[in-house]
Short mmCIF file of C-alpha atoms in Angstrom, two decimals:
data_model
loop_
_atom_site.label_atom_id
_atom_site.label_comp_id
_atom_site.label_asym_id
_atom_site.label_seq_id
_atom_site.Cartn_x
_atom_site.Cartn_y
_atom_site.Cartn_z
CA MET A 1 0.00 0.00 0.00
CA CYS A 2 2.78 2.40 0.83
CA MET A 3 4.39 1.71 -2.50
CA VAL A 4 1.11 2.45 -4.32
CA VAL A 5 0.60 5.68 -2.44
CA ASN A 6 4.14 6.76 -3.14
CA GLU A 7 3.70 5.89 -6.80
CA ARG A 8 0.52 7.98 -7.05
CA ARG A 9 2.19 10.92 -5.39
CA SER A 10 5.14 10.65 -7.72
CA ASN A 11 2.75 10.64 -10.71
CA ARG A 12 0.78 13.65 -9.47
CA SER A 13 3.70 15.82 -8.50
CA PRO A 14 5.13 16.27 -12.02
CA ARG A 15 1.65 17.19 -13.32
CA ARG A 16 1.25 19.90 -10.70
CA ARG A 17 4.70 21.25 -11.41
CA ALA A 18 4.11 21.17 -15.15
CA GLY A 19 0.73 22.84 -14.83
CA GLY A 20 2.06 25.53 -12.51
CA GLY A 21 4.99 26.22 -14.83
CA LEU A 22 2.69 26.53 -17.87
CA GLU A 23 0.37 28.82 -15.95
CA ARG A 24 3.26 31.02 -14.86
CA PHE A 25 4.57 31.07 -18.44
CA LEU A 26 1.21 32.12 -19.89
CA TRP A 27 0.81 34.83 -17.27
CA SER A 28 4.30 36.12 -18.15
CA ILE A 29 3.41 36.79 -21.82
CA PRO A 30 2.02 40.31 -21.15
CA SER A 31 5.16 41.08 -19.17
CA VAL A 32 7.30 40.00 -22.13
CA ILE A 33 5.31 42.30 -24.43
CA VAL A 34 5.68 45.21 -21.99
CA LEU A 35 9.45 44.69 -21.87
CA LEU A 36 9.63 44.56 -25.65
CA ALA A 37 7.55 47.73 -25.88
CA ALA A 38 9.79 49.51 -23.40
CA ALA A 39 12.76 48.55 -25.54
CA GLY A 40 11.13 50.36 -28.46
CA THR A 41 10.02 47.30 -30.48
CA ALA A 42 6.79 45.30 -30.63
CA ILE A 43 7.02 41.68 -31.89
CA PRO A 44 3.79 39.85 -32.85
CA LEU A 45 3.08 36.68 -30.88
CA ARG A 46 2.81 34.78 -34.18
CA ALA A 47 6.48 35.51 -34.76
CA LEU A 48 7.34 34.08 -31.34
CA PHE A 49 5.12 31.00 -31.65
CA PRO A 50 4.70 29.97 -35.34
CA GLY A 51 1.59 27.93 -36.09
CA SER A 52 -0.20 28.94 -32.87
CA SER A 53 -3.47 30.83 -32.72
CA PHE A 54 -3.37 34.14 -30.85
CA PRO A 55 -5.56 37.25 -30.89
CA ARG A 56 -4.29 40.07 -33.09
CA ARG A 57 -3.97 42.45 -30.15
CA VAL A 58 -2.77 41.93 -26.60
CA PRO A 59 -4.30 44.48 -24.18
CA ILE A 60 -1.89 45.92 -21.65
CA LYS A 61 -2.95 47.43 -18.34
CA ARG A 62 -2.73 51.22 -18.53
CA GLU A 63 -0.29 52.78 -16.11
CA VAL A 64 1.71 55.94 -15.66
CA ILE A 65 5.47 55.87 -15.16
CA HIS A 66 6.75 58.86 -13.18
CA HIS A 67 10.27 60.25 -13.25
CA PRO A 68 11.49 63.70 -12.14
CA ALA A 69 11.93 64.71 -15.79
CA LEU A 70 10.07 61.98 -17.65
CA TYR A 71 6.37 61.08 -17.80
CA ILE A 72 5.38 58.26 -20.15
CA VAL A 73 1.91 56.77 -20.51
CA PRO A 74 2.13 53.32 -22.15
CA PRO A 75 -0.51 52.72 -24.87
CA GLU A 76 -3.53 50.48 -24.41
CA ASP A 77 -2.15 48.20 -27.09
CA ALA A 78 1.52 47.23 -27.07
CA TYR A 79 1.14 45.51 -30.45
CA ALA A 80 0.82 48.88 -32.18
CA LEU A 81 3.98 50.24 -30.59
CA ARG A 82 6.82 50.75 -33.04
CA SER A 83 9.31 52.88 -31.10
CA LEU A 84 9.64 54.70 -27.81
CA ASP A 85 9.82 58.04 -29.62
CA SER A 86 6.53 57.39 -31.41
CA LEU A 87 4.97 56.55 -28.04
CA ARG A 88 6.27 59.76 -26.52
CA ALA A 89 5.06 61.86 -29.44
CA ALA A 90 1.60 60.27 -29.39
CA VAL A 91 1.16 60.68 -25.65
CA ILE A 92 2.45 64.21 -25.31
CA SER A 93 0.37 65.51 -28.22
CA ALA A 94 -2.85 63.67 -27.32
CA THR A 95 -3.19 64.01 -23.56
CA PRO A 96 -4.94 67.14 -22.21
CA ARG A 97 -2.98 67.10 -18.94
CA LEU A 98 0.53 68.46 -18.62
CA VAL A 99 3.17 66.00 -19.78
CA SER A 100 6.92 66.59 -20.01
CA ILE A 101 9.55 64.27 -21.43
CA THR A 102 13.26 64.12 -22.09
CA TYR A 103 14.15 63.88 -25.77
CA THR A 104 17.53 63.26 -27.38
CA PHE A 105 18.13 65.55 -30.34
CA ARG A 106 18.94 63.54 -33.48
CA GLU A 107 20.43 64.10 -36.90
CA GLY A 108 17.79 65.75 -39.10
CA ASP A 109 15.78 67.15 -36.18
CA THR A 110 14.85 70.83 -36.07
CA LEU A 111 13.25 72.84 -33.31
CA GLU A 112 10.34 73.64 -35.63
CA ARG A 113 9.64 69.95 -36.28
CA LEU A 114 9.89 69.07 -32.60
CA ALA A 115 7.52 71.88 -31.66
CA GLU A 116 4.93 70.67 -34.17
CA ARG A 117 5.39 67.05 -33.13
CA PHE A 118 4.94 67.64 -29.42
CA GLY A 119 2.22 70.30 -29.60
CA THR A 120 4.23 73.29 -28.39
CA ASP A 121 6.24 76.13 -29.95
CA VAL A 122 9.91 76.84 -30.64
CA ALA A 123 10.08 79.62 -28.04
CA SER A 124 8.98 77.19 -25.30
CA ILE A 125 11.62 74.61 -26.23
CA ARG A 126 14.34 77.25 -26.43
CA SER A 127 13.33 78.83 -23.12
CA SER A 128 13.03 75.53 -21.25
CA ASN A 129 16.47 74.38 -22.42
CA ARG A 130 18.25 77.78 -22.50
CA ILE A 131 18.99 77.46 -26.22
CA GLU A 132 20.30 80.84 -27.33
CA ALA A 133 20.38 79.89 -31.02
CA ALA A 134 19.19 77.03 -33.21
CA GLY A 135 22.69 76.79 -34.66
CA LEU A 136 23.91 75.49 -31.30
CA MET A 137 21.87 72.29 -31.59
CA ARG A 138 23.87 69.08 -32.01
CA PRO A 139 22.85 65.39 -32.14
CA GLY A 140 22.94 63.81 -28.70
CA MET A 141 21.77 66.90 -26.81
CA GLU A 142 19.02 66.12 -24.30
CA LEU A 143 15.98 68.40 -24.30
CA VAL A 144 13.09 68.72 -21.86
CA ILE A 145 9.83 69.27 -23.76
CA ALA A 146 6.30 69.84 -22.47
CA ASN A 147 3.00 69.64 -24.36
CA LYS A 148 2.00 73.14 -23.22
CA LYS A 149 3.49 76.51 -24.05
CA GLY A 150 5.75 78.19 -21.53
CA VAL A 151 9.09 77.73 -19.83
CA LEU A 152 9.93 74.67 -17.72
CA HIS A 153 11.66 75.52 -14.46
CA ARG A 154 13.59 72.82 -12.60
CA PHE A 155 13.46 73.10 -8.83
CA LYS A 156 16.71 73.40 -6.94
CA ARG A 157 17.35 72.23 -3.41
CA HIS A 158 15.35 74.18 -0.80
CA GLU A 159 13.67 76.25 -3.54
CA THR A 160 10.01 77.05 -2.88
CA LEU A 161 7.03 77.51 -5.17
CA GLU A 162 6.39 80.95 -3.67
CA ALA A 163 9.89 82.13 -4.59
CA VAL A 164 9.58 80.86 -8.17
CA ALA A 165 6.12 82.40 -8.57
CA GLN A 166 7.42 85.77 -7.39
CA ARG A 167 10.36 85.62 -9.80
CA PHE A 168 8.06 85.06 -12.78
CA ASN A 169 5.33 87.41 -11.51
CA LYS A 170 2.79 84.59 -11.10
CA ARG A 171 0.52 83.41 -8.29
CA PRO A 172 1.38 80.06 -6.63
CA ASP A 173 -2.20 78.78 -6.93
CA GLU A 174 -2.20 79.70 -10.63
CA LEU A 175 0.95 77.64 -11.20
CA LEU A 176 -0.46 74.65 -9.30
CA VAL A 177 -3.56 74.62 -11.51
CA ALA A 178 -1.47 74.94 -14.69
CA ASN A 179 0.66 71.97 -13.60
CA ASP A 180 -2.28 69.74 -12.55
CA LYS A 181 -1.15 69.75 -8.93
CA PRO A 182 -3.40 69.71 -5.84
CA PRO A 183 -3.49 72.65 -3.41
CA MET A 184 -0.56 72.84 -0.97
CA TYR A 185 1.56 70.59 -3.21
CA ARG A 186 5.28 70.88 -2.52
CA PHE A 187 7.75 70.47 -5.37
CA GLY A 188 10.89 68.50 -4.67
CA GLU A 189 14.42 68.93 -5.96
CA GLY A 190 14.66 68.04 -9.65
CA GLU A 191 10.92 68.37 -10.38
CA TYR A 192 9.79 70.54 -13.28
CA LEU A 193 7.28 73.38 -13.06
CA LEU A 194 5.70 74.88 -16.18
CA ILE A 195 5.42 78.67 -16.15
CA PRO A 196 2.59 79.13 -18.69
CA ASP A 197 2.79 81.82 -21.39
CA CYS A 198 6.26 82.83 -20.23
CA TYR A 199 9.46 82.84 -22.30
CA LEU A 200 13.09 83.74 -21.83
CA ARG A 201 14.38 86.67 -23.86
CA PHE A 202 17.72 86.15 -25.57
CA ARG A 203 19.92 88.91 -26.90
CA GLU A 204 19.82 89.48 -30.65
CA PHE A 205 23.59 88.96 -30.90
CA MET A 206 25.43 86.16 -29.11
CA VAL A 207 29.07 85.91 -28.06
CA PRO A 208 30.79 84.02 -30.91
CA LEU A 209 32.94 81.94 -28.52
CA THR A 210 32.14 79.82 -25.47
CA ASN A 211 34.07 80.01 -22.19
CA THR A 212 35.83 83.17 -23.21
CA ARG A 213 36.74 86.58 -21.80
CA VAL A 214 37.65 89.98 -23.20
CA THR A 215 41.41 90.54 -23.23
CA SER A 216 41.39 93.86 -25.10
CA PRO A 217 38.34 96.19 -25.06
CA PHE A 218 36.92 98.59 -27.63
CA GLY A 219 38.60 102.01 -27.86
CA TYR A 220 42.06 103.53 -27.69
CA ARG A 221 44.90 101.32 -26.49
CA SER A 222 48.63 100.75 -26.81
CA HIS A 223 49.01 98.46 -29.81
CA PRO A 224 50.64 95.15 -28.74
CA VAL A 225 52.73 94.93 -31.94
CA PHE A 226 53.45 98.54 -32.98
CA TYR A 227 53.64 99.88 -29.40
CA GLU A 228 51.78 103.07 -30.24
CA ARG A 229 48.40 104.47 -29.25
CA LYS A 230 45.76 103.30 -31.72
CA PHE A 231 42.00 102.96 -31.78
CA HIS A 232 40.85 99.35 -31.37
CA GLU A 233 37.69 98.98 -33.48
CA GLY A 234 36.54 95.77 -31.82
CA ILE A 235 37.25 93.48 -28.88
CA ASP A 236 39.67 90.58 -28.52
CA LEU A 237 38.23 87.34 -27.13
CA LYS A 238 40.60 84.79 -25.63
CA GLN A 239 40.28 81.12 -26.57
CA ARG A 240 42.50 78.19 -27.51
CA TYR A 241 43.80 77.72 -31.04
CA GLY A 242 41.28 75.84 -33.20
CA ALA A 243 38.22 76.53 -31.03
CA PRO A 244 35.00 76.92 -33.07
CA VAL A 245 33.86 80.44 -33.94
CA ARG A 246 30.10 80.88 -34.36
CA ALA A 247 27.98 83.45 -36.18
CA SER A 248 26.76 86.05 -33.71
CA ASN A 249 23.43 86.38 -35.54
CA ASP A 250 21.60 85.27 -38.68
CA GLY A 251 22.94 86.88 -41.82
CA LEU A 252 24.67 86.75 -45.19
CA VAL A 253 28.42 86.24 -45.60
CA SER A 254 29.68 89.29 -47.51
CA PHE A 255 33.40 88.50 -47.24
CA ALA A 256 35.41 85.36 -46.52
CA GLY A 257 39.14 85.49 -47.17
CA TRP A 258 42.38 87.26 -46.36
CA ARG A 259 42.59 90.93 -45.44
CA GLU A 260 45.66 92.85 -44.32
CA GLY A 261 45.92 93.11 -40.56
CA TYR A 262 42.90 90.87 -39.95
CA GLY A 263 44.44 87.79 -41.54
CA ARG A 264 41.69 85.30 -42.36
CA LEU A 265 38.47 87.27 -41.99
CA VAL A 266 34.73 86.61 -42.23
CA ILE A 267 32.22 89.47 -42.50
CA ILE A 268 28.50 88.80 -42.02
CA LYS A 269 25.79 91.32 -42.90
CA HIS A 270 22.70 91.29 -40.67
CA ALA A 271 19.35 93.05 -40.59
CA GLN A 272 19.01 96.74 -39.67
CA ARG A 273 22.27 97.63 -41.47
CA MET A 274 24.40 95.73 -38.94
CA SER A 275 27.49 93.65 -39.71
CA THR A 276 30.00 91.60 -37.70
CA TYR A 277 33.71 90.92 -38.32
CA TYR A 278 35.62 87.79 -37.23
CA GLY A 279 39.38 88.19 -37.61
CA HIS A 280 42.66 86.24 -37.14
CA LEU A 281 40.93 82.94 -37.99
CA ALA A 282 42.92 79.75 -38.46
CA ARG A 283 40.33 78.27 -40.82
CA ILE A 284 37.26 79.61 -42.63
CA SER A 285 34.25 77.28 -42.92
CA VAL A 286 31.88 79.43 -45.03
CA ARG A 287 31.94 81.08 -48.44
CA LYS A 288 30.94 84.50 -49.66
CA GLY A 289 27.21 84.63 -50.41
CA ALA A 290 26.29 81.87 -47.96
CA ARG A 291 23.44 82.37 -45.51
CA VAL A 292 24.32 81.48 -41.93
CA ASN A 293 22.25 80.94 -38.81
CA LYS A 294 22.93 82.34 -35.38
CA GLY A 295 25.29 79.93 -33.62
CA GLN A 296 26.51 78.26 -36.82
CA ILE A 297 30.25 77.50 -36.97
CA ILE A 298 31.96 79.80 -39.49
CA GLY A 299 35.62 79.09 -38.68
CA THR A 300 38.16 78.41 -35.94
CA VAL A 301 40.26 80.57 -33.64
CA GLY A 302 43.74 81.33 -34.94
CA MET A 303 46.47 83.96 -35.05
CA SER A 304 46.62 84.86 -38.74
CA GLY A 305 47.44 88.45 -39.72
CA ILE A 306 48.94 90.84 -37.17
CA SER A 307 48.51 88.92 -33.93
CA THR A 308 50.59 88.07 -30.88
CA GLY A 309 48.72 84.84 -30.07
CA PRO A 310 45.55 82.84 -30.70
CA HIS A 311 42.39 84.88 -30.14
CA LEU A 312 39.34 86.20 -31.99
CA HIS A 313 39.15 89.83 -33.05
CA PHE A 314 35.42 90.66 -33.12
CA GLU A 315 33.85 93.83 -34.49
CA VAL A 316 30.27 95.10 -34.78
CA HIS A 317 29.42 97.77 -37.37
CA LYS A 318 26.31 99.90 -37.72
CA ASP A 319 26.00 101.63 -41.12
CA ASP A 320 29.66 100.62 -41.72
CA VAL A 321 30.78 102.46 -38.57
CA PRO A 322 32.37 100.41 -35.74
CA ILE A 323 30.43 100.39 -32.46
CA ASN A 324 31.29 98.86 -29.10
CA PRO A 325 30.43 95.11 -29.33
CA ALA A 326 29.77 95.05 -25.58
CA LYS A 327 26.57 97.04 -26.19
CA VAL A 328 25.02 94.20 -28.18
CA LEU A 329 26.68 91.19 -26.51
CA PHE A 330 26.54 91.80 -22.75
#
């Protein structure tokens, strides 16, 4: 009798284990689809199990994933998902509530296309990411984009809603409503707050170099080569040899070549009878007649012409008369 009982138990046990394993496997299928969707690819079940009969769509439980700078709402149907970017675009443009995401700028992207895709405007994207010029955009840059117009402010440590509201001339309760937050909500470090209908104002002309300083100002000075008092018609900006030089504003290249004293020189004509000069370049990247955008690379820092070391000689002209560049840059 004991042998029979033991035999029955040994026969039942594998069935229970097999049944439990199959049940766990079937229940894990939605999880597999969710993982595939999160990876940016949806694979039909027919491709995983050839010859089997499955419904055309696998419903996924709707949920919201929260992150300090990322809010993603997975779709009702993971089968329709083709890429994470398409999911982000669909969610941020369709949902009525405030949604913000992080987006990696790619080759071929423009701020205009991103604004249209995510239901916002270029000014909001530029303000939220402190983009002084479209010419500064490069593949790989991470942007924070919201589906409503305004500037996104990221909270710092110990920063309060009242202080931010006062800075932007808004009421705290008004900002809470605009951000779909309950009364008395407290923002934590790293959270984003949308300031609706508010934009950052950027200067019309930008400094053509990054991480630079003025080594010789506009006006009379003792010339470093001729050792005599001469009028300096621009400013000298210090930077390493070969550093990129960018267009200070949108315009048309009216000169690109060699000129006595300046060495390799680029002149760009802008609106309102303004023009900018970029002298002592090591290399010129544009040609005469080319249209350039603000922030676009036009050459590299050098020491061509009459120069004692690598730097950029920068001039601003109004009606062909030199003016102090500091008035339009700083």
